[in-house]
Short mmCIF file of C-alpha atoms and ligand atoms in Angstrom, two decimals:
data_model
loop_
_atom_site.label_atom_id
_atom_site.label_comp_id
_atom_site.label_asym_id
_atom_site.label_seq_id
_atom_site.Cartn_x
_atom_site.Cartn_y
_atom_site.Cartn_z
CA UNK A 1 -1.80 -24.73 21.65
CA UNK A 2 1.15 -23.47 20.47
CA UNK A 3 2.07 -24.62 16.43
CA UNK A 4 5.07 -25.33 14.62
CA UNK A 5 5.55 -25.19 11.64
CA UNK A 6 7.31 -27.48 9.91
CA UNK A 7 9.29 -27.59 7.00
CA UNK A 8 9.35 -24.60 5.98
CA UNK A 9 11.96 -21.28 4.36
CA UNK A 10 11.71 -18.37 6.66
CA UNK A 11 12.66 -14.77 4.51
CA UNK A 12 13.35 -11.89 6.00
CA UNK A 13 15.19 -8.88 4.73
CA UNK A 14 18.67 -10.40 5.18
CA UNK A 15 18.34 -13.82 3.83
CA UNK A 16 16.53 -17.16 3.62
CA UNK A 17 16.82 -20.04 6.13
CA UNK A 18 14.95 -23.46 6.51
CA UNK A 19 13.72 -23.26 9.45
CA UNK A 20 10.45 -23.78 11.96
CA UNK A 21 8.66 -21.11 14.09
CA UNK A 22 7.38 -22.43 17.06
CA UNK A 23 3.71 -19.85 17.71
CA UNK A 24 2.72 -19.90 21.05
CA UNK A 25 -0.54 -17.53 21.49
CA UNK A 26 0.01 -14.51 20.02
CA UNK A 27 3.00 -14.86 19.37
CA UNK A 28 6.50 -16.08 17.10
CA UNK A 29 7.97 -17.54 20.23
CA UNK A 30 11.23 -19.22 18.34
CA UNK A 31 13.00 -19.66 15.01
CA UNK A 32 15.13 -22.72 14.62
CA UNK A 33 16.35 -26.02 13.54
CA UNK A 34 13.46 -27.99 13.33
CA UNK A 35 15.02 -30.77 16.57
CA UNK A 36 15.31 -27.51 18.76
CA UNK A 37 11.65 -26.62 17.64
CA UNK A 38 10.85 -29.82 17.93
CA UNK A 39 11.41 -30.38 21.78
CA UNK A 40 10.02 -26.55 22.59
CA UNK A 41 7.47 -26.21 20.96
CA UNK A 42 6.72 -29.49 23.00
CA UNK A 43 4.26 -32.87 22.62
CA UNK A 44 0.89 -31.40 22.18
CA UNK A 45 2.06 -28.38 19.50
CA UNK A 46 0.06 -28.44 16.19
CA UNK A 47 1.85 -28.81 13.52
CA UNK A 48 1.21 -27.01 10.53
CA UNK A 49 2.80 -29.21 7.55
CA UNK A 50 4.73 -26.33 5.52
CA UNK A 51 7.88 -28.02 3.51
CA UNK A 52 8.75 -27.03 0.64
CA UNK A 53 6.88 -23.38 1.37
CA UNK A 54 8.47 -19.44 1.82
CA UNK A 55 7.96 -18.21 5.15
CA UNK A 56 7.24 -14.66 4.65
CA UNK A 57 6.07 -11.94 7.18
CA UNK A 58 2.35 -10.61 7.34
CA UNK A 59 2.87 -8.46 4.30
CA UNK A 60 1.55 -4.66 4.50
CA UNK A 61 -0.15 -2.41 2.83
CA UNK A 62 -0.14 1.16 3.54
CA UNK A 63 -1.18 2.26 0.92
CA UNK A 64 -5.48 1.21 0.35
CA UNK A 65 -8.85 3.37 0.02
CA UNK A 66 -11.73 1.43 1.94
CA UNK A 67 -14.92 2.90 3.05
CA UNK A 68 -13.82 6.26 0.77
CA UNK A 69 -15.90 8.77 -0.92
CA UNK A 70 -14.58 9.93 -4.25
CA UNK A 71 -16.01 11.34 -6.87
CA UNK A 72 -19.94 11.66 -5.69
CA UNK A 73 -19.36 7.54 -4.76
CA UNK A 74 -18.69 5.28 -2.48
CA UNK A 75 -15.60 2.84 -2.91
CA UNK A 76 -16.79 -1.29 -3.61
CA UNK A 77 -14.81 -2.29 -1.05
CA UNK A 78 -15.09 -1.52 2.39
CA UNK A 79 -13.17 -2.23 5.36
CA UNK A 80 -15.16 -5.80 5.49
CA UNK A 81 -14.62 -7.02 2.62
CA UNK A 82 -11.12 -5.12 1.81
CA UNK A 83 -9.62 -6.66 4.84
CA UNK A 84 -11.02 -9.87 3.14
CA UNK A 85 -9.56 -9.51 -0.24
CA UNK A 86 -6.67 -8.98 1.59
CA UNK A 87 -5.65 -10.93 4.44
CA UNK A 88 -6.69 -13.80 1.39
CA UNK A 89 -3.53 -12.68 -0.25
CA UNK A 90 -0.91 -12.85 2.72
CA UNK A 91 -1.85 -8.97 3.70
CA UNK A 92 -1.84 -9.21 8.07
CA UNK A 93 -1.83 -5.51 7.70
CA UNK A 94 -3.09 -2.79 6.21
CA UNK A 95 -2.64 1.44 6.73
CA UNK A 96 -5.31 2.61 4.97
CA UNK A 97 -6.28 7.01 4.92
CA UNK A 98 -7.72 8.58 7.83
CA UNK A 99 -8.86 12.06 6.16
CA UNK A 100 -10.33 15.36 7.58
CA UNK A 101 -12.45 16.66 5.51
CA UNK A 102 -12.92 20.59 5.53
CA UNK A 103 -13.78 21.98 8.78
CA UNK A 104 -13.12 19.21 10.80
CA UNK A 105 -10.37 18.46 13.36
CA UNK A 106 -7.93 15.63 12.52
CA UNK A 107 -9.89 13.81 15.81
CA UNK A 108 -12.90 13.19 14.04
CA UNK A 109 -11.30 11.89 10.92
CA UNK A 110 -9.70 9.95 13.43
CA UNK A 111 -13.28 8.80 14.60
CA UNK A 112 -14.65 8.74 11.08
CA UNK A 113 -12.17 6.05 10.20
CA UNK A 114 -11.87 3.82 13.47
CA UNK A 115 -16.56 3.91 12.83
CA UNK A 116 -15.76 3.02 9.62
CA UNK A 117 -13.00 0.17 10.43
CA UNK A 118 -13.46 -0.66 13.93
CA UNK A 119 -15.18 -4.66 14.37
CA UNK A 120 -15.31 -5.47 10.31
CA UNK A 121 -11.21 -6.31 9.64
CA UNK A 122 -10.18 -9.30 8.77
CA UNK A 123 -6.44 -8.25 9.32
CA UNK A 124 -4.75 -5.70 11.26
CA UNK A 125 -5.85 -1.83 10.18
CA UNK A 126 -3.79 1.54 10.88
CA UNK A 127 -4.30 5.16 9.06
CA UNK A 128 -2.62 7.13 7.97
CA UNK A 129 -4.04 10.70 8.32
CA UNK A 130 -4.48 13.35 5.15
CA UNK A 131 -4.94 16.39 6.64
CA UNK A 132 -6.80 19.22 4.28
CA UNK A 133 -7.50 22.19 6.67
CA UNK A 134 -4.65 23.56 8.11
CA UNK A 135 -4.44 25.34 10.81
CA UNK A 136 -3.46 26.39 14.58
CA UNK A 137 -5.74 23.76 16.52
CA UNK A 138 -5.18 21.50 13.23
CA UNK A 139 -0.73 21.97 14.53
CA UNK A 140 -1.72 21.38 18.36
CA UNK A 141 -3.84 18.39 16.65
CA UNK A 142 -0.97 17.05 15.18
CA UNK A 143 1.09 15.86 17.93
CA UNK A 144 -2.65 13.68 19.46
CA UNK A 145 -2.52 11.87 16.64
CA UNK A 146 1.16 10.64 17.45
CA UNK A 147 -0.33 10.20 21.33
CA UNK A 148 -3.24 7.34 18.92
CA UNK A 149 -0.10 5.76 17.25
CA UNK A 150 -1.63 7.30 14.02
CA UNK A 151 1.79 8.27 13.07
CA UNK A 152 2.08 8.99 9.95
CA UNK A 153 0.58 11.59 7.45
CA UNK A 154 -0.46 12.41 3.91
CA UNK A 155 -0.74 15.56 1.57
CA UNK A 156 -1.93 16.02 -1.36
CA UNK A 157 -1.11 18.36 -3.82
CA UNK A 158 -3.65 17.72 -6.09
CA UNK A 159 -7.75 16.38 -5.74
CA UNK A 160 -10.35 18.62 -3.52
CA UNK A 161 -8.04 17.67 -0.98
CA UNK A 162 -5.15 19.88 -1.67
CA UNK A 163 -3.19 21.62 0.48
CA UNK A 164 -0.73 24.18 -1.40
CA UNK A 165 3.05 24.87 -0.73
CA UNK A 166 2.77 27.16 1.73
CA UNK A 167 0.25 24.72 3.98
CA UNK A 168 2.50 22.84 2.50
CA UNK A 169 6.12 24.27 4.50
CA UNK A 170 3.99 24.56 7.37
CA UNK A 171 3.31 21.06 8.06
CA UNK A 172 6.51 19.85 7.64
CA UNK A 173 7.84 21.94 9.88
CA UNK A 174 5.51 21.00 12.17
CA UNK A 175 6.23 17.15 11.92
CA UNK A 176 9.76 17.39 11.55
CA UNK A 177 8.98 18.31 16.06
CA UNK A 178 7.16 15.71 16.33
CA UNK A 179 8.76 13.14 14.64
CA UNK A 180 6.01 12.53 12.53
CA UNK A 181 6.20 11.67 9.05
CA UNK A 182 3.75 11.95 5.78
CA UNK A 183 3.20 10.44 1.98
CA UNK A 184 2.22 12.25 -0.12
CA UNK A 185 1.27 12.59 -3.20
CA UNK A 186 2.92 13.89 -6.03
CA UNK A 187 1.04 16.18 -9.53
CA UNK A 188 0.99 19.31 -10.65
CA UNK A 189 -3.14 20.89 -10.13
CA UNK A 190 -2.74 23.94 -11.71
CA UNK A 191 -1.19 22.13 -15.08
CA UNK A 192 -4.21 18.55 -14.74
CA UNK A 193 -7.00 21.54 -14.49
CA UNK A 194 -5.51 23.26 -17.47
CA UNK A 195 -5.26 20.64 -19.91
CA UNK A 196 -8.52 18.81 -18.81
CA UNK A 197 -10.29 22.01 -19.57
CA UNK A 198 -9.09 21.85 -23.66
CA UNK A 199 -9.19 18.51 -23.25
CA UNK A 200 -13.01 18.84 -22.98
CA UNK A 201 -12.99 22.76 -25.08
CA UNK A 202 -11.83 20.07 -28.14
CA UNK A 203 -14.23 17.76 -26.78
CA UNK A 204 -11.70 15.10 -25.80
CA UNK A 205 -14.62 13.87 -23.21
CA UNK A 206 -13.22 9.72 -23.35
CA UNK A 207 -11.18 7.95 -21.86
CA UNK A 208 -7.70 8.73 -23.75
CA UNK A 209 -7.20 12.34 -22.34
CA UNK A 210 -6.96 10.70 -19.09
CA UNK A 211 -3.31 9.84 -19.21
CA UNK A 212 -3.33 13.18 -22.01
CA UNK A 213 -3.88 15.09 -19.10
CA UNK A 214 -1.85 13.25 -15.60
CA UNK A 215 1.28 13.59 -17.30
CA UNK A 216 4.44 12.63 -16.20
CA UNK A 217 5.67 15.70 -16.07
CA UNK A 218 2.80 17.32 -13.76
CA UNK A 219 4.03 13.82 -11.37
CA UNK A 220 7.79 15.44 -11.86
CA UNK A 221 7.30 18.72 -11.76
CA UNK A 222 5.45 18.14 -7.53
CA UNK A 223 7.82 15.52 -6.65
CA UNK A 224 10.59 18.16 -6.81
CA UNK A 225 9.55 20.88 -5.23
CA UNK A 226 7.91 19.04 -2.62
CA UNK A 227 10.84 17.75 -2.31
CA UNK A 228 12.37 21.06 -2.62
CA UNK A 229 10.05 21.87 0.46
CA UNK A 230 11.50 19.07 2.16
CA UNK A 231 14.66 20.17 1.67
CA UNK A 232 14.61 24.06 3.41
CA UNK A 233 12.90 22.25 6.35
CA UNK A 234 15.12 19.33 6.62
CA UNK A 235 12.97 16.50 6.90
CA UNK A 236 12.47 13.23 5.42
CA UNK A 237 8.82 12.40 3.38
CA UNK A 238 7.33 9.97 1.49
CA UNK A 239 7.13 9.95 -2.36
CA UNK A 240 3.96 7.13 -2.82
CA UNK A 241 2.90 5.36 -5.22
CA UNK A 242 5.60 6.93 -7.98
CA UNK A 243 5.17 6.54 -11.35
CA UNK A 244 8.27 7.10 -13.49
CA UNK A 245 11.32 7.52 -14.95
CA UNK A 246 10.88 11.16 -14.61
CA UNK A 247 9.95 11.19 -10.36
CA UNK A 248 12.52 8.69 -10.05
CA UNK A 249 15.16 11.08 -11.87
CA UNK A 250 13.93 13.56 -9.58
CA UNK A 251 13.70 11.66 -6.14
CA UNK A 252 17.48 10.07 -7.11
CA UNK A 253 18.70 14.02 -7.78
CA UNK A 254 17.53 14.99 -4.13
CA UNK A 255 19.35 11.78 -3.25
CA UNK A 256 22.72 12.69 -4.35
CA UNK A 257 22.35 15.99 -2.74
CA UNK A 258 21.88 14.22 0.79
CA UNK A 259 18.05 14.38 1.67
CA UNK A 260 15.81 11.52 2.99
CA UNK A 261 13.10 10.33 0.18
CA UNK A 262 11.73 7.23 0.84
CA UNK A 263 9.99 6.12 -1.97
CA UNK A 264 6.29 3.78 -3.15
CA UNK A 265 5.31 2.09 -6.43
CA UNK A 266 2.42 -0.23 -7.04
CA UNK A 267 1.90 -3.62 -8.81
CA UNK A 268 0.04 -1.43 -11.92
CA UNK A 269 2.96 0.71 -12.70
CA UNK A 270 5.15 -1.38 -12.36
CA UNK A 271 3.00 -4.23 -14.68
CA UNK A 272 0.28 -2.14 -16.57
CA UNK A 273 0.64 0.12 -19.03
CA UNK A 274 -1.45 3.61 -20.69
CA UNK A 275 -2.48 1.38 -24.02
CA UNK A 276 -5.16 -0.12 -21.54
CA UNK A 277 -6.82 3.89 -22.22
CA UNK A 278 -7.30 3.02 -25.84
CA UNK A 279 -8.89 -0.15 -25.43
CA UNK A 280 -12.65 0.53 -26.74
CA UNK A 281 -15.54 1.90 -25.10
CA UNK A 282 -15.55 2.76 -21.06
CA UNK A 283 -13.21 -1.49 -20.41
CA UNK A 284 -10.40 1.27 -20.36
CA UNK A 285 -11.64 3.26 -17.53
CA UNK A 286 -11.28 0.61 -15.76
CA UNK A 287 -7.66 1.34 -15.50
CA UNK A 288 -9.11 4.76 -14.32
CA UNK A 289 -5.91 5.44 -11.15
CA UNK A 290 -4.85 8.79 -10.44
CA UNK A 291 -1.07 9.04 -10.92
CA UNK A 292 -2.60 7.23 -14.49
CA UNK A 293 -0.34 4.32 -16.42
CA UNK A 294 2.45 5.16 -17.85
CA UNK A 295 4.71 3.64 -20.41
CA UNK A 296 6.79 0.26 -20.53
CA UNK A 297 9.71 2.07 -19.92
CA UNK A 298 8.41 3.83 -17.33
CA UNK A 299 7.69 0.43 -15.68
CA UNK A 300 11.86 -0.68 -16.47
CA UNK A 301 12.96 2.42 -14.45
CA UNK A 302 10.21 1.14 -11.11
CA UNK A 303 11.54 -1.94 -11.84
CA UNK A 304 15.18 -1.31 -11.66
CA UNK A 305 14.87 1.41 -8.57
CA UNK A 306 13.03 -1.56 -7.13
CA UNK A 307 16.42 -4.18 -7.83
CA UNK A 308 18.18 -1.31 -6.73
CA UNK A 309 17.33 -0.98 -2.84
CA UNK A 310 16.23 2.55 -3.47
CA UNK A 311 12.28 2.50 -4.15
CA UNK A 312 11.47 1.22 -0.26
CA UNK A 313 7.49 -0.05 -0.22
CA UNK A 314 5.51 -1.50 -2.70
CA UNK A 315 1.61 -1.04 -1.99
CA UNK A 316 -1.99 -1.09 -3.91
CA UNK A 317 -3.48 2.16 -3.68
CA UNK A 318 -6.30 0.18 -3.72
CA UNK A 319 -9.09 2.32 -4.03
CA UNK A 320 -12.09 -0.47 -5.80
CA UNK A 321 -15.24 1.05 -8.46
CA UNK A 322 -17.40 -1.34 -10.58
CA UNK A 323 -17.71 -0.56 -13.75
CA UNK A 324 -21.16 0.56 -12.89
CA UNK A 325 -19.64 3.39 -10.96
CA UNK A 326 -16.45 3.65 -13.69
CA UNK A 327 -19.40 4.04 -16.05
CA UNK A 328 -20.39 7.54 -14.17
CA UNK A 329 -17.59 9.04 -16.69
CA UNK A 330 -19.24 7.78 -19.64
CA UNK A 331 -19.82 11.13 -21.24
CA UNK A 332 -16.57 12.96 -18.90
CA UNK A 333 -13.09 11.33 -18.29
CA UNK A 334 -12.43 13.79 -15.32
CA UNK A 335 -16.45 12.12 -13.84
CA UNK A 336 -14.72 8.07 -14.00
CA UNK A 337 -13.60 7.26 -9.95
CA UNK A 338 -10.81 6.41 -10.66
CA UNK A 339 -8.59 3.80 -8.21
CA UNK A 340 -7.91 0.35 -9.39
CA UNK A 341 -8.42 -2.79 -6.75
CA UNK A 342 -5.56 -4.73 -5.26
CA UNK A 343 -4.90 -6.30 -1.76
CA UNK A 344 -5.75 -9.18 -2.82
CA UNK A 345 -3.08 -10.28 -6.11
CA UNK A 346 -0.08 -8.19 -4.56
CA UNK A 347 2.09 -10.66 -3.25
CA UNK A 348 1.81 -12.91 -5.51
CA UNK A 349 1.93 -10.76 -8.64
CA UNK A 350 5.44 -10.03 -7.20
CA UNK A 351 6.60 -12.93 -6.17
CA UNK A 352 6.17 -14.30 -10.23
CA UNK A 353 6.97 -11.00 -11.79
CA UNK A 354 9.33 -10.49 -9.64
CA UNK A 355 10.69 -13.03 -8.57
CA UNK A 356 10.67 -15.19 -10.63
CA UNK A 357 11.28 -13.09 -13.32
CA UNK A 358 13.95 -12.73 -11.86
CA UNK A 359 13.76 -8.76 -10.72
CA UNK A 360 14.67 -8.76 -7.26
CA UNK A 361 14.83 -12.00 -4.82
CA UNK A 362 12.77 -13.50 -2.15
CA UNK A 363 14.78 -11.07 -0.21
CA UNK A 364 13.79 -7.82 -1.25
CA UNK A 365 10.71 -8.59 -2.13
CA UNK A 366 10.50 -9.66 1.77
CA UNK A 367 11.62 -5.92 2.48
CA UNK A 368 9.46 -3.95 0.19
CA UNK A 369 6.12 -5.86 0.96
CA UNK A 370 7.07 -6.62 5.07
CA UNK A 371 10.20 -5.07 6.48
CA UNK A 372 10.74 -1.49 5.22
CA UNK A 373 6.69 -0.84 5.61
CA UNK A 374 6.62 -2.04 9.40
CA UNK A 375 9.45 0.38 9.94
CA UNK A 376 9.24 2.99 7.65
CA UNK A 377 4.99 3.22 9.73
CA UNK A 378 6.81 1.72 12.63
CA UNK A 379 5.69 -0.66 13.23
CA UNK A 380 8.66 -3.50 13.37
CA UNK A 381 9.81 -5.27 15.07
CA UNK A 382 5.71 -6.27 16.07
CA UNK A 383 5.40 -6.14 12.86
CA UNK A 384 6.81 -7.47 9.32
CA UNK A 385 9.71 -10.06 10.93
CA UNK A 386 9.79 -13.88 11.64
CA UNK A 387 11.82 -13.51 15.06
CA UNK A 388 10.79 -14.76 18.75
CA UNK A 389 8.62 -11.52 21.09
CA UNK A 390 6.89 -10.73 17.54
CA UNK A 391 3.67 -10.85 16.08
CA UNK A 392 2.47 -14.42 14.63
CA UNK A 393 1.34 -12.82 11.15
CA UNK A 394 3.17 -15.45 8.03
CA UNK A 395 2.59 -15.51 5.25
CA UNK A 396 2.84 -19.30 3.58
CA UNK A 397 3.82 -18.88 -0.29
CA UNK A 398 4.12 -22.14 -2.02
CA UNK A 399 6.01 -21.17 -5.02
CA UNK A 400 6.42 -23.31 -8.00
CA UNK A 401 2.51 -23.59 -9.05
CA UNK A 402 0.78 -22.25 -11.77
CA UNK A 403 -2.74 -20.33 -10.99
CA UNK A 404 -4.83 -17.21 -12.94
CA UNK A 405 -6.04 -14.65 -11.74
CA UNK A 406 -9.66 -13.82 -12.48
CA UNK A 407 -12.54 -11.71 -10.89
CA UNK A 408 -15.20 -14.78 -10.69
CA UNK A 409 -12.41 -16.53 -7.90
CA UNK A 410 -11.60 -12.82 -5.92
CA UNK A 411 -13.45 -11.38 -2.71
CA UNK A 412 -12.95 -7.65 -3.76
CA UNK A 413 -15.98 -6.17 -4.23
CA UNK A 414 -16.19 -5.15 -7.26
CA UNK A 415 -16.61 -7.33 -10.94
CA UNK A 416 -13.65 -6.84 -13.43
CA UNK A 417 -10.04 -7.60 -12.28
CA UNK A 418 -7.27 -5.13 -14.31
CA UNK A 419 -5.22 -7.82 -14.74
CA UNK A 420 -7.92 -11.11 -15.82
CA UNK A 421 -6.61 -13.63 -17.41
CA UNK A 422 -3.02 -13.00 -15.75
CA UNK A 423 -0.74 -16.00 -14.86
CA UNK A 424 0.88 -16.36 -11.08
CA UNK A 425 3.51 -18.90 -10.21
CA UNK A 426 2.93 -18.74 -6.47
CA UNK A 427 0.25 -19.86 -4.30
CA UNK A 428 -0.91 -18.03 -0.83
CA UNK A 429 -1.94 -21.32 1.02
CA UNK A 430 -1.66 -20.20 4.94
CA UNK A 431 -2.01 -17.27 6.15
CA UNK A 432 -1.26 -17.20 10.45
CA UNK A 433 -2.67 -13.07 12.27
CA UNK A 434 -1.17 -13.51 15.46
CA UNK A 435 -1.22 -17.25 15.69
CA UNK A 436 -4.46 -17.88 14.32
CA UNK A 437 -4.90 -19.37 11.38
CA UNK A 438 -6.92 -17.32 9.52
CA UNK A 439 -6.44 -18.27 5.88
CA UNK A 440 -6.21 -22.31 5.02
CA UNK A 441 -6.28 -23.72 1.38
CA UNK A 442 -7.16 -20.06 -0.06
CA UNK A 443 -9.76 -19.78 2.36
CA UNK A 444 -11.03 -17.16 5.18
CA UNK A 445 -11.85 -18.42 8.20
CA UNK A 446 -14.95 -15.96 9.05
CA UNK A 447 -13.49 -14.20 11.60
CA UNK A 448 -13.12 -10.47 11.89
CA UNK A 449 -10.34 -9.86 14.37
CA UNK A 450 -7.70 -6.97 12.87
CA UNK A 451 -7.64 -5.12 15.50
CA UNK A 452 -6.08 -1.62 15.63
CA UNK A 453 -2.68 -1.26 15.25
CA UNK A 454 -1.31 2.22 17.30
CA UNK A 455 2.13 2.73 15.48
CA UNK A 456 5.33 4.35 16.44
CA UNK A 457 7.78 6.59 14.84
CA UNK A 458 9.09 6.27 11.57
CA UNK A 459 13.03 4.07 11.57
CA UNK A 460 13.60 3.43 8.27
CA UNK A 461 17.18 3.85 6.88
CA UNK A 462 17.45 4.79 2.94
N1 DUC B 1 -4.98 7.77 -7.77
C1 DUC B 1 -6.87 6.53 -7.46
O1 DUC B 1 -7.05 6.10 -8.29
N2 DUC B 1 -8.03 6.75 -6.56
C2 DUC B 1 -7.29 6.86 -5.29
C3 DUC B 1 -6.82 7.78 -4.70
C4 DUC B 1 -5.21 8.63 -5.34
O2 DUC B 1 -4.51 8.95 -5.74
ZN1 ZN B 2 -3.86 6.29 -2.61
#
């Protein structure tokens, strides 16, 4: 049966129009004037009143970590609970990080992630592939990944999954050949290791040593080094989870010399600052993530970067742990599992503190949550736009209503909400995933209909 979404405002990166939408099966059939749409939908269509609401193309979260082993434990959210929380927040597609662990092939890494995700997802999903062990056979396999729809990769410049500069250079060369793209976690691992050793030797084992040992300079240095490697190879790269002005300035400098750089940031870096690490006891551990939260000035820089179109995507880096898991680091800050939940609240936070606060427009919000990630990660126009022929992935957001974030209400498997008590001025009322109404009045239908998305090559101007 066709569906007719009546009375809403359809938002795209280029503008917004009062228009009705016809969904036919899994696809958007038409978008247009009410009288034309009624005729097209036919008398049998199911009419859904969305008047007063904004209709966004399904949000895409290109940075999640579900069912991931970190610091001797495993994330609180797996693909089931994580995608359930995601879809409630309007995210109809996630891209998680499949990982090749040392000694494994990329094929093995991909098979492991399919095993974790297939049949368990409430929203559509894809994978980036994290490369940690580079050799000629893995280089050959990069083409297999591209053919399998895993067209983006991830490199770490820190952690035990890190790759050195020579390896990064070789991988970039290979990605240029196959038209792949990589996101990179930029932090200088040597500097961090030295600072951590110093802090421990001085007996500074508490949470406040976390930001002190991962300074903005460590991030900016690694970004600069990455971008110089990319400059020589002549390939665009994605700087993931940018946190700070120092890093932003390095990116702007690379762009001034003609490089193409894509930038992602996350709500936690826009809305929270490093004063949270001073909270008593293990309270501050809730906010331990890497890179760490920064200063208010950094938040301001990131907001301005979003408004100026210099930051292309806002993802979550959802990597959730319970307070019990966070307590693994009670005697040693380096043992606190890093990461926070975020998939459930990204859209309403960006609406409230971005659009409603006058920092960005709703069209910019559409770009950074939907259109740009779809283009950057090879899913456009199947995803990222409400247009005839695209997937019927639609977020019905009602502006002008009060809501508040609480751990009690969240679907994520964590026992705390980093932004507990934070006010919201919008609510996600309904979500359609490939034409099916999977969220109604904020309630998620018990259907794990998420499907693997085979992605094409990156295609975003920057
Ligand atoms: N940072 C985190 O805090 N957790 C998971 C991975 C990452 O980059
Ligand atoms: Zn991450």
